[in-house]
Amino acid sequence: MTPGMSARPPARPGYMQILGFLQNYSMALSRKGLWKLPHLATGACLLFFVYHLLFHHKVLAPFNNPQDSIHSIVSQDTTSHAGAKIAAPGAAAAAAPPPTPIRVAPAHKMSTATQMLRPITKVVEGMRLSEGAGVQIRRTVGTPKLRNLDPFLMLDELKLPLNQATAGFPDHPHRGFETCSIMLEGEMQHKDSAGNAGVIGPGGVQWMTAGRGLVHSEMPVGRQGRLWGFQLWINLPAKHKMTKPRYQDYQASDIPAVEAPGSRVRVMAGQHAGTTGPIVMKNPGMLYDVILQPGAAVTLQVPRGWAGFAYVYDGAGSISGSAANMHHALVLGDGDHVTAEAAAAADAGSAAGSGLGHSDAGESNDYGQGEGSGLKFLLVAGQPIGEPIVQHGPFVMNSQAEISQAFADYQAGRLQDPRDNVWEGDDEL
């Protein structure tokens, strides 16, 4: 026996010889009238053939261990499938070094190949309504066409000359959800029944956690110029519905922005490109103000499973490949990112619509390149809560009994506890 080589196993009959023998035997049985046996014998023959080929030659041997995976098999040295390498003459086979494994990158590191664009599943045009003391607004979320988009309950756009909005939104109660007021132009003062007050100016944001309840007003400041902003309502999970109220007021200088050629993303809540917004949310979510110059584009990551929408407040273009026009909410399907591209200057100019009571085209503000140019929109997304929504006006709870209790507390004057410090968070944040 040659050193380093194992003994050759005894010769076996060839597979074709075995196959021929079984076939001839089955045909002989058929001539005797046992017509079903050829099929049975042929099937048995094929099974024997496949079994012998696979397992005696160890074609399936790497998968005999249920812990193995395709990645572990690929990572093995190809010589390991036939056993140890043949040792050089004069050396013992046991001295052969073990095969060196080949490292394969884990599948999760190939995320760029598995990204999914969030398609637009629904487009809702804003509905003109009157709110507060007769102030005209435009609503998308919270209408018959889009009753809610868990966890979002409502989105209003307010865009009026100040002298048409001075009546504002006098005292009214809230319980069981959060509101977010975003100003582009003008100033808005909020004040509650306990005397807490604040003013947010152009580019500012107020995030209000109503929690167990408060009574407040929102009134425009001044009479000249224009008032332009939004209010978003966000539901609270049952465990937070009776939490302590809290205000988070941020001016334009407090909102970080991510700048890139032709684009600007103001991050009010959530994270974008390593930048975190200042708003602390009870329920995981994100809120961006996206401004694109004509012809510019941007990609925005949105976690899978979150519900979301984009509201176009100026200009025109496309979002995830669908047309994006002013005063429309575009509901996002599932995926992990959104793309947006502003129309070219000529196209955007022709798509500019009118505002509430006046033309938008040609005017300018601090957050874009002039109205009617580029594409400007709010991107809103959040983790669905998945709980019953029972809403009656300014109260949003999980049951009708809780709504009745909210009305009783409001009528009895105990909706808001004056001892609450609304400017500080609590342990649940």
Tab-separated table of C-alpha atoms in Angstrom:
chain	number	residue	atom	x	y	z
A	1	MET	CA	0.000	0.000	0.000
A	2	THR	CA	1.371	3.348	-1.001
A	3	PRO	CA	2.111	5.592	2.023
A	4	GLY	CA	-0.501	8.316	2.482
A	5	MET	CA	-3.118	6.457	0.369
A	6	SER	CA	-6.054	4.429	1.668
A	7	ALA	CA	-6.987	0.978	0.332
A	8	ARG	CA	-9.326	0.926	-2.707
A	9	PRO	CA	-12.772	-0.468	-1.839
A	10	PRO	CA	-13.990	-3.662	-3.590
A	11	ALA	CA	-15.485	-3.139	-7.014
A	12	ARG	CA	-19.274	-2.877	-7.186
A	13	PRO	CA	-21.531	-3.781	-10.102
A	14	GLY	CA	-22.107	-0.836	-12.394
A	15	TYR	CA	-25.348	1.138	-11.999
A	16	MET	CA	-26.359	0.460	-15.583
A	17	GLN	CA	-25.912	-3.278	-15.017
A	18	ILE	CA	-28.201	-3.167	-11.978
A	19	LEU	CA	-30.746	-1.106	-13.863
A	20	GLY	CA	-30.717	-3.508	-16.835
A	21	PHE	CA	-31.123	-6.558	-14.604
A	22	LEU	CA	-34.146	-5.127	-12.801
A	23	GLN	CA	-35.736	-3.989	-16.051
A	24	ASN	CA	-35.353	-7.428	-17.699
A	25	TYR	CA	-36.743	-9.112	-14.595
A	26	SER	CA	-39.797	-6.855	-14.558
A	27	MET	CA	-40.473	-7.554	-18.265
A	28	ALA	CA	-40.333	-11.286	-17.638
A	29	LEU	CA	-42.970	-10.929	-14.956
A	30	SER	CA	-45.105	-8.880	-17.310
A	31	ARG	CA	-45.138	-11.691	-19.908
A	32	LYS	CA	-46.596	-13.944	-17.232
A	33	GLY	CA	-49.569	-11.555	-16.839
A	34	LEU	CA	-48.362	-9.588	-13.847
A	35	TRP	CA	-48.720	-6.331	-15.764
A	36	LYS	CA	-48.427	-3.953	-12.778
A	37	LEU	CA	-45.066	-5.273	-11.650
A	38	PRO	CA	-42.974	-3.619	-14.424
A	39	HIS	CA	-44.043	-0.215	-13.188
A	40	LEU	CA	-43.422	-1.093	-9.576
A	41	ALA	CA	-40.054	-2.602	-10.364
A	42	THR	CA	-39.015	0.304	-12.534
A	43	GLY	CA	-40.002	2.745	-9.780
A	44	ALA	CA	-38.077	0.732	-7.215
A	45	CYS	CA	-35.127	0.634	-9.556
A	46	LEU	CA	-35.105	4.372	-9.995
A	47	LEU	CA	-35.422	4.952	-6.282
A	48	PHE	CA	-32.538	2.572	-5.631
A	49	PHE	CA	-30.466	4.250	-8.309
A	50	VAL	CA	-31.036	7.788	-6.982
A	51	TYR	CA	-30.515	6.724	-3.353
A	52	HIS	CA	-27.264	4.927	-4.162
A	53	LEU	CA	-25.945	7.773	-6.269
A	54	LEU	CA	-26.685	10.512	-3.758
A	55	PHE	CA	-25.769	8.893	-0.468
A	56	HIS	CA	-22.952	6.515	-1.448
A	57	HIS	CA	-21.285	9.319	-3.358
A	58	LYS	CA	-22.256	11.788	-0.582
A	59	VAL	CA	-23.832	14.341	-2.866
A	60	LEU	CA	-26.205	15.220	-0.010
A	61	ALA	CA	-23.759	14.545	2.788
A	62	PRO	CA	-23.174	18.247	3.629
A	63	PHE	CA	-26.897	18.670	4.410
A	64	ASN	CA	-27.211	15.675	6.763
A	65	ASN	CA	-26.632	18.036	9.692
A	66	PRO	CA	-29.822	20.092	10.270
A	67	GLN	CA	-27.718	22.944	11.658
A	68	ASP	CA	-26.037	23.442	8.289
A	69	SER	CA	-27.142	26.286	6.030
A	70	ILE	CA	-26.298	27.231	2.495
A	71	HIS	CA	-23.947	29.927	3.822
A	72	SER	CA	-22.018	27.439	5.963
A	73	ILE	CA	-21.745	25.046	3.032
A	74	VAL	CA	-20.462	27.737	0.664
A	75	SER	CA	-17.959	28.924	3.260
A	76	GLN	CA	-16.253	25.535	3.391
A	77	ASP	CA	-13.170	24.843	1.294
A	78	THR	CA	-14.275	23.003	-1.858
A	79	THR	CA	-11.769	20.200	-1.133
A	80	SER	CA	-13.637	19.303	2.049
A	81	HIS	CA	-16.542	17.779	0.085
A	82	ALA	CA	-14.297	14.898	-0.987
A	83	GLY	CA	-12.644	14.503	2.389
A	84	ALA	CA	-9.087	15.403	3.386
A	85	LYS	CA	-6.563	16.402	0.757
A	86	ILE	CA	-4.263	13.604	-0.471
A	87	ALA	CA	-0.972	13.743	1.402
A	88	ALA	CA	2.319	13.886	-0.419
A	89	PRO	CA	4.153	10.549	-0.852
A	90	GLY	CA	5.859	9.553	2.373
A	91	ALA	CA	3.520	11.537	4.601
A	92	ALA	CA	0.673	10.235	6.727
A	93	ALA	CA	-2.879	11.134	5.698
A	94	ALA	CA	-3.664	12.238	9.253
A	95	ALA	CA	-1.077	14.983	8.959
A	96	ALA	CA	-3.026	16.809	6.238
A	97	PRO	CA	-3.948	20.339	7.416
A	98	PRO	CA	-7.658	21.126	7.802
A	99	PRO	CA	-9.276	23.142	4.990
A	100	THR	CA	-9.317	26.917	5.407
A	101	PRO	CA	-12.898	28.274	5.564
A	102	ILE	CA	-13.926	31.009	3.133
A	103	ARG	CA	-15.812	33.854	4.826
A	104	VAL	CA	-19.060	34.927	3.121
A	105	ALA	CA	-20.656	38.275	4.000
A	106	PRO	CA	-23.928	37.826	5.918
A	107	ALA	CA	-27.077	38.429	3.925
A	108	HIS	CA	-28.115	41.439	6.045
A	109	LYS	CA	-25.042	43.344	4.879
A	110	MET	CA	-26.426	43.306	1.353
A	111	SER	CA	-29.324	45.586	2.277
A	112	THR	CA	-28.833	47.820	-0.749
A	113	ALA	CA	-29.963	44.936	-2.944
A	114	THR	CA	-33.137	44.334	-0.938
A	115	GLN	CA	-34.420	47.875	-0.487
A	116	MET	CA	-38.027	48.414	-1.478
A	117	LEU	CA	-39.440	51.707	-2.725
A	118	ARG	CA	-42.645	52.677	-0.959
A	119	PRO	CA	-45.309	53.067	-3.668
A	120	ILE	CA	-48.132	55.595	-3.492
A	121	THR	CA	-51.350	53.700	-2.735
A	122	LYS	CA	-53.792	56.595	-2.493
A	123	VAL	CA	-53.956	60.301	-3.322
A	124	VAL	CA	-56.333	62.558	-1.375
A	125	GLU	CA	-57.074	66.142	-2.348
A	126	GLY	CA	-57.570	68.604	0.491
A	127	MET	CA	-61.152	69.455	1.474
A	128	ARG	CA	-62.056	73.042	2.353
A	129	LEU	CA	-63.640	73.342	5.794
A	130	SER	CA	-64.339	75.946	8.460
A	131	GLU	CA	-62.811	75.434	11.919
A	132	GLY	CA	-62.471	77.392	15.155
A	133	ALA	CA	-64.277	80.727	14.911
A	134	GLY	CA	-64.968	80.385	11.203
A	135	VAL	CA	-61.356	80.101	9.979
A	136	GLN	CA	-61.001	78.453	6.566
A	137	ILE	CA	-58.671	75.451	6.422
A	138	ARG	CA	-57.895	72.619	3.998
A	139	ARG	CA	-58.043	69.045	5.394
A	140	THR	CA	-56.734	65.777	3.949
A	141	VAL	CA	-56.339	63.205	6.744
A	142	GLY	CA	-59.563	63.153	8.776
A	143	THR	CA	-61.991	63.361	5.842
A	144	PRO	CA	-64.403	60.776	4.390
A	145	LYS	CA	-61.738	59.929	1.789
A	146	LEU	CA	-59.109	59.235	4.467
A	147	ARG	CA	-60.703	58.963	7.897
A	148	ASN	CA	-57.391	58.255	9.619
A	149	LEU	CA	-54.057	56.615	8.969
A	150	ASP	CA	-53.064	54.950	12.239
A	151	PRO	CA	-51.520	56.613	14.230
A	152	PHE	CA	-52.444	59.873	12.413
A	153	LEU	CA	-55.902	61.324	12.910
A	154	MET	CA	-55.976	64.637	11.050
A	155	LEU	CA	-53.947	67.109	8.983
A	156	ASP	CA	-55.108	70.683	8.319
A	157	GLU	CA	-53.398	73.377	6.275
A	158	LEU	CA	-54.117	76.995	7.206
A	159	LYS	CA	-53.205	79.582	4.579
A	160	LEU	CA	-54.925	82.964	4.855
A	161	PRO	CA	-54.220	86.679	5.034
A	162	LEU	CA	-53.947	87.493	8.735
A	163	ASN	CA	-56.915	89.857	8.631
A	164	GLN	CA	-59.087	86.898	7.606
A	165	ALA	CA	-57.872	84.658	10.440
A	166	THR	CA	-57.939	86.960	13.466
A	167	ALA	CA	-60.889	85.081	15.037
A	168	GLY	CA	-58.529	82.153	15.465
A	169	PHE	CA	-59.329	79.097	17.562
A	170	PRO	CA	-60.748	80.096	20.987
A	171	ASP	CA	-60.750	77.867	24.081
A	172	HIS	CA	-61.399	74.196	23.365
A	173	PRO	CA	-60.557	70.923	25.160
A	174	HIS	CA	-58.372	67.947	24.198
A	175	ARG	CA	-57.823	64.498	25.672
A	176	GLY	CA	-56.186	61.259	24.531
A	177	PHE	CA	-53.868	62.353	21.695
A	178	GLU	CA	-51.127	64.776	20.599
A	179	THR	CA	-51.149	67.778	18.274
A	180	CYS	CA	-48.356	69.328	16.237
A	181	SER	CA	-48.585	72.912	14.965
A	182	ILE	CA	-46.091	73.891	12.256
A	183	MET	CA	-45.733	77.511	11.103
A	184	LEU	CA	-44.272	78.620	7.784
A	185	GLU	CA	-45.394	82.260	7.970
A	186	GLY	CA	-46.899	84.390	10.716
A	187	GLU	CA	-47.055	83.765	14.452
A	188	MET	CA	-49.470	81.729	16.562
A	189	GLN	CA	-49.959	82.018	20.304
A	190	HIS	CA	-51.247	79.096	22.359
A	191	LYS	CA	-52.514	79.500	25.907
A	192	ASP	CA	-54.185	77.020	28.260
A	193	SER	CA	-56.651	77.351	31.141
A	194	ALA	CA	-53.828	77.120	33.699
A	195	GLY	CA	-52.085	80.207	32.258
A	196	ASN	CA	-49.318	78.414	30.349
A	197	ALA	CA	-48.607	80.244	27.074
A	198	GLY	CA	-46.131	80.413	24.213
A	199	VAL	CA	-45.704	81.831	20.712
A	200	ILE	CA	-44.226	80.029	17.706
A	201	GLY	CA	-43.025	82.041	14.745
A	202	PRO	CA	-42.144	81.307	11.096
A	203	GLY	CA	-40.488	77.905	10.854
A	204	GLY	CA	-41.408	77.057	14.450
A	205	VAL	CA	-43.146	73.950	15.768
A	206	GLN	CA	-45.239	73.200	18.842
A	207	TRP	CA	-45.774	69.591	19.883
A	208	MET	CA	-48.520	69.287	22.467
A	209	THR	CA	-49.252	66.078	24.362
A	210	ALA	CA	-52.826	66.538	25.546
A	211	GLY	CA	-52.724	63.317	27.573
A	212	ARG	CA	-55.355	63.266	30.311
A	213	GLY	CA	-56.584	66.658	29.254
A	214	LEU	CA	-56.280	70.401	28.898
A	215	VAL	CA	-58.245	73.415	27.645
A	216	HIS	CA	-56.398	75.854	25.401
A	217	SER	CA	-56.685	78.411	22.616
A	218	GLU	CA	-54.629	79.088	19.482
A	219	MET	CA	-54.752	82.669	18.285
A	220	PRO	CA	-52.910	84.491	15.461
A	221	VAL	CA	-50.561	87.317	16.430
A	222	GLY	CA	-50.854	90.592	14.472
A	223	ARG	CA	-53.100	91.655	11.602
A	224	GLN	CA	-50.710	92.208	8.699
A	225	GLY	CA	-49.159	89.681	6.356
A	226	ARG	CA	-50.176	86.088	6.018
A	227	LEU	CA	-50.752	83.099	8.273
A	228	TRP	CA	-49.528	79.804	6.816
A	229	GLY	CA	-49.119	76.607	8.742
A	230	PHE	CA	-50.382	73.129	9.558
A	231	GLN	CA	-51.847	71.160	12.405
A	232	LEU	CA	-51.364	67.414	12.694
A	233	TRP	CA	-53.193	65.179	15.177
A	234	ILE	CA	-51.436	62.013	16.380
A	235	ASN	CA	-53.130	59.280	18.388
A	236	LEU	CA	-51.728	58.007	21.688
A	237	PRO	CA	-51.560	54.354	22.786
A	238	ALA	CA	-53.980	53.431	25.579
A	239	LYS	CA	-51.109	53.330	28.090
A	240	HIS	CA	-50.340	57.011	27.399
A	241	LYS	CA	-53.814	58.471	26.940
A	242	MET	CA	-54.009	59.625	30.551
A	243	THR	CA	-50.426	60.818	30.852
A	244	LYS	CA	-49.528	64.308	32.054
A	245	PRO	CA	-49.912	67.039	29.397
A	246	ARG	CA	-46.709	68.453	27.945
A	247	TYR	CA	-45.689	71.266	25.565
A	248	GLN	CA	-42.602	71.239	23.359
A	249	ASP	CA	-42.073	74.608	21.641
A	250	TYR	CA	-39.284	74.975	19.090
A	251	GLN	CA	-38.453	77.988	16.928
A	252	ALA	CA	-36.954	77.763	13.446
A	253	SER	CA	-33.416	77.985	14.834
A	254	ASP	CA	-34.081	74.885	16.968
A	255	ILE	CA	-34.943	72.676	13.984
A	256	PRO	CA	-31.856	71.054	12.392
A	257	ALA	CA	-31.692	70.768	8.625
A	258	VAL	CA	-29.809	68.393	6.342
A	259	GLU	CA	-28.489	70.293	3.333
A	260	ALA	CA	-27.496	68.772	-0.017
A	261	PRO	CA	-27.196	70.228	-3.518
A	262	GLY	CA	-30.724	71.295	-4.431
A	263	SER	CA	-32.381	69.926	-1.290
A	264	ARG	CA	-33.047	70.808	2.318
A	265	VAL	CA	-34.689	68.490	4.872
A	266	ARG	CA	-35.787	70.033	8.153
A	267	VAL	CA	-35.878	67.241	10.714
A	268	MET	CA	-38.548	68.044	13.293
A	269	ALA	CA	-38.839	64.490	14.654
A	270	GLY	CA	-37.042	61.245	13.885
A	271	GLN	CA	-33.676	60.862	12.176
A	272	HIS	CA	-32.359	61.633	8.704
A	273	ALA	CA	-28.763	61.280	7.497
A	274	GLY	CA	-27.460	61.173	11.068
A	275	THR	CA	-29.456	64.218	12.181
A	276	THR	CA	-32.074	63.868	14.942
A	277	GLY	CA	-35.056	66.169	15.354
A	278	PRO	CA	-35.784	67.749	18.764
A	279	ILE	CA	-39.388	66.565	19.203
A	280	VAL	CA	-39.852	63.710	21.676
A	281	MET	CA	-42.739	61.496	20.558
A	282	LYS	CA	-44.721	59.067	22.709
A	283	ASN	CA	-45.157	56.744	19.740
A	284	PRO	CA	-42.206	56.100	17.370
A	285	GLY	CA	-42.428	58.324	14.316
A	286	MET	CA	-40.839	60.908	12.046
A	287	LEU	CA	-41.743	64.379	10.752
A	288	TYR	CA	-39.779	66.150	8.008
A	289	ASP	CA	-40.231	69.363	6.057
A	290	VAL	CA	-38.671	68.695	2.645
A	291	ILE	CA	-37.713	71.504	0.244
A	292	LEU	CA	-36.402	70.700	-3.254
A	293	GLN	CA	-35.220	73.167	-5.864
A	294	PRO	CA	-36.447	72.676	-9.455
A	295	GLY	CA	-35.086	69.423	-10.878
A	296	ALA	CA	-33.542	68.267	-7.580
A	297	ALA	CA	-34.178	64.853	-6.009
A	298	VAL	CA	-33.867	63.215	-2.602
A	299	THR	CA	-34.206	59.741	-1.055
A	300	LEU	CA	-35.672	59.418	2.429
A	301	GLN	CA	-35.593	56.284	4.569
A	302	VAL	CA	-38.873	55.223	6.223
A	303	PRO	CA	-38.887	52.135	8.464
A	304	ARG	CA	-40.791	49.125	7.160
A	305	GLY	CA	-44.190	48.592	8.737
A	306	TRP	CA	-44.769	52.262	9.546
A	307	ALA	CA	-47.790	54.070	8.133
A	308	GLY	CA	-47.095	57.364	6.431
A	309	PHE	CA	-47.963	60.006	3.892
A	310	ALA	CA	-46.520	63.035	2.146
A	311	TYR	CA	-48.470	66.299	1.999
A	312	VAL	CA	-47.479	68.613	-0.855
A	313	TYR	CA	-47.897	72.233	0.174
A	314	ASP	CA	-46.053	73.933	-2.671
A	315	GLY	CA	-44.700	73.276	-6.161
A	316	ALA	CA	-44.956	70.033	-8.090
A	317	GLY	CA	-42.969	66.953	-9.007
A	318	SER	CA	-43.109	63.259	-8.190
A	319	ILE	CA	-42.968	61.163	-5.023
A	320	SER	CA	-42.073	57.481	-5.384
A	321	GLY	CA	-42.813	57.818	-9.092
A	322	SER	CA	-46.332	59.247	-8.669
A	323	ALA	CA	-47.364	62.790	-9.569
A	324	ALA	CA	-47.191	65.153	-6.594
A	325	ASN	CA	-49.282	68.330	-6.710
A	326	MET	CA	-50.221	71.018	-4.226
A	327	HIS	CA	-52.872	70.396	-1.561
A	328	HIS	CA	-52.706	66.614	-1.981
A	329	ALA	CA	-51.775	63.899	0.512
A	330	LEU	CA	-50.008	60.876	-0.979
A	331	VAL	CA	-50.404	57.752	1.148
A	332	LEU	CA	-47.333	55.499	1.268
A	333	GLY	CA	-47.423	51.754	0.757
A	334	ASP	CA	-44.987	49.510	2.585
A	335	GLY	CA	-41.270	49.528	1.869
A	336	ASP	CA	-38.206	51.173	3.373
A	337	HIS	CA	-37.640	54.397	1.448
A	338	VAL	CA	-39.285	57.209	-0.501
A	339	THR	CA	-37.907	59.118	-3.454
A	340	ALA	CA	-38.944	62.630	-4.435
A	341	GLU	CA	-38.053	64.771	-7.429
A	342	ALA	CA	-39.056	68.350	-8.094
A	343	ALA	CA	-40.357	69.335	-11.492
A	344	ALA	CA	-38.242	71.555	-13.702
A	345	ALA	CA	-38.838	75.299	-13.270
A	346	ALA	CA	-41.195	75.661	-16.245
A	347	ASP	CA	-43.252	72.621	-15.268
A	348	ALA	CA	-43.531	73.669	-11.627
A	349	GLY	CA	-44.640	77.165	-12.618
A	350	SER	CA	-47.502	75.827	-14.713
A	351	ALA	CA	-48.596	73.490	-11.898
A	352	ALA	CA	-48.760	76.172	-9.195
A	353	GLY	CA	-52.302	76.383	-7.889
A	354	SER	CA	-54.103	79.023	-5.930
A	355	GLY	CA	-54.197	79.203	-2.158
A	356	LEU	CA	-57.183	79.933	0.027
A	357	GLY	CA	-58.345	83.320	-1.221
A	358	HIS	CA	-55.303	84.421	-3.255
A	359	SER	CA	-52.739	83.277	-5.785
A	360	ASP	CA	-49.608	81.580	-4.496
A	361	ALA	CA	-47.474	81.996	-7.607
A	362	GLY	CA	-44.554	84.382	-7.422
A	363	GLU	CA	-44.559	84.906	-3.645
A	364	SER	CA	-41.623	83.849	-1.508
A	365	ASN	CA	-40.898	82.600	1.994
A	366	ASP	CA	-37.878	81.658	4.054
A	367	TYR	CA	-38.118	77.932	3.366
A	368	GLY	CA	-37.899	77.617	-0.423
A	369	GLN	CA	-36.971	79.315	-3.662
A	370	GLY	CA	-40.296	81.075	-4.079
A	371	GLU	CA	-43.764	79.613	-4.263
A	372	GLY	CA	-44.667	77.656	-7.342
A	373	SER	CA	-41.088	76.472	-7.873
A	374	GLY	CA	-39.471	73.210	-6.886
A	375	LEU	CA	-41.307	70.796	-4.599
A	376	LYS	CA	-42.106	71.260	-0.905
A	377	PHE	CA	-43.858	68.707	1.244
A	378	LEU	CA	-44.256	67.325	4.750
A	379	LEU	CA	-43.224	63.701	5.194
A	380	VAL	CA	-45.069	62.096	8.103
A	381	ALA	CA	-44.705	58.473	9.250
A	382	GLY	CA	-45.172	56.488	12.422
A	383	GLN	CA	-45.582	53.073	13.941
A	384	PRO	CA	-49.237	51.980	13.887
A	385	ILE	CA	-50.808	51.567	17.319
A	386	GLY	CA	-53.399	48.990	16.304
A	387	GLU	CA	-55.974	49.876	18.965
A	388	PRO	CA	-59.647	50.877	18.658
A	389	ILE	CA	-60.144	54.564	17.818
A	390	VAL	CA	-63.235	56.198	19.314
A	391	GLN	CA	-63.284	59.911	18.505
A	392	HIS	CA	-65.811	62.562	19.401
A	393	GLY	CA	-64.602	66.015	18.425
A	394	PRO	CA	-61.543	66.904	20.526
A	395	PHE	CA	-61.575	63.648	22.524
A	396	VAL	CA	-59.915	60.495	21.169
A	397	MET	CA	-60.125	57.400	23.361
A	398	ASN	CA	-60.477	53.602	23.050
A	399	SER	CA	-64.115	53.218	24.135
A	400	GLN	CA	-67.365	55.139	24.261
A	401	ALA	CA	-67.326	54.953	28.051
A	402	GLU	CA	-63.985	56.812	28.083
A	403	ILE	CA	-65.447	59.475	25.766
A	404	SER	CA	-68.390	59.940	28.139
A	405	GLN	CA	-65.997	60.298	31.058
A	406	ALA	CA	-64.000	62.943	29.142
A	407	PHE	CA	-67.155	65.006	28.599
A	408	ALA	CA	-68.096	64.639	32.263
A	409	ASP	CA	-64.624	65.782	33.381
A	410	TYR	CA	-64.720	68.754	31.004
A	411	GLN	CA	-68.160	69.869	32.133
A	412	ALA	CA	-67.106	69.534	35.780
A	413	GLY	CA	-63.997	71.669	35.190
A	414	ARG	CA	-61.554	68.915	36.087
A	415	LEU	CA	-60.158	68.082	32.630
A	416	GLN	CA	-56.895	69.953	33.244
A	417	ASP	CA	-54.999	69.784	36.516
A	418	PRO	CA	-53.445	73.222	37.167
A	419	ARG	CA	-50.688	71.559	39.195
A	420	ASP	CA	-49.270	69.862	36.095
A	421	ASN	CA	-45.973	71.275	34.854
A	422	VAL	CA	-46.604	71.138	31.125
A	423	TRP	CA	-43.069	72.273	30.215
A	424	GLU	CA	-41.371	69.187	31.613
A	425	GLY	CA	-41.539	65.580	30.502
A	426	ASP	CA	-42.365	62.605	32.669
A	427	ASP	CA	-40.872	59.168	33.220
A	428	GLU	CA	-42.788	57.738	30.257
A	429	LEU	CA	-40.952	59.904	27.720
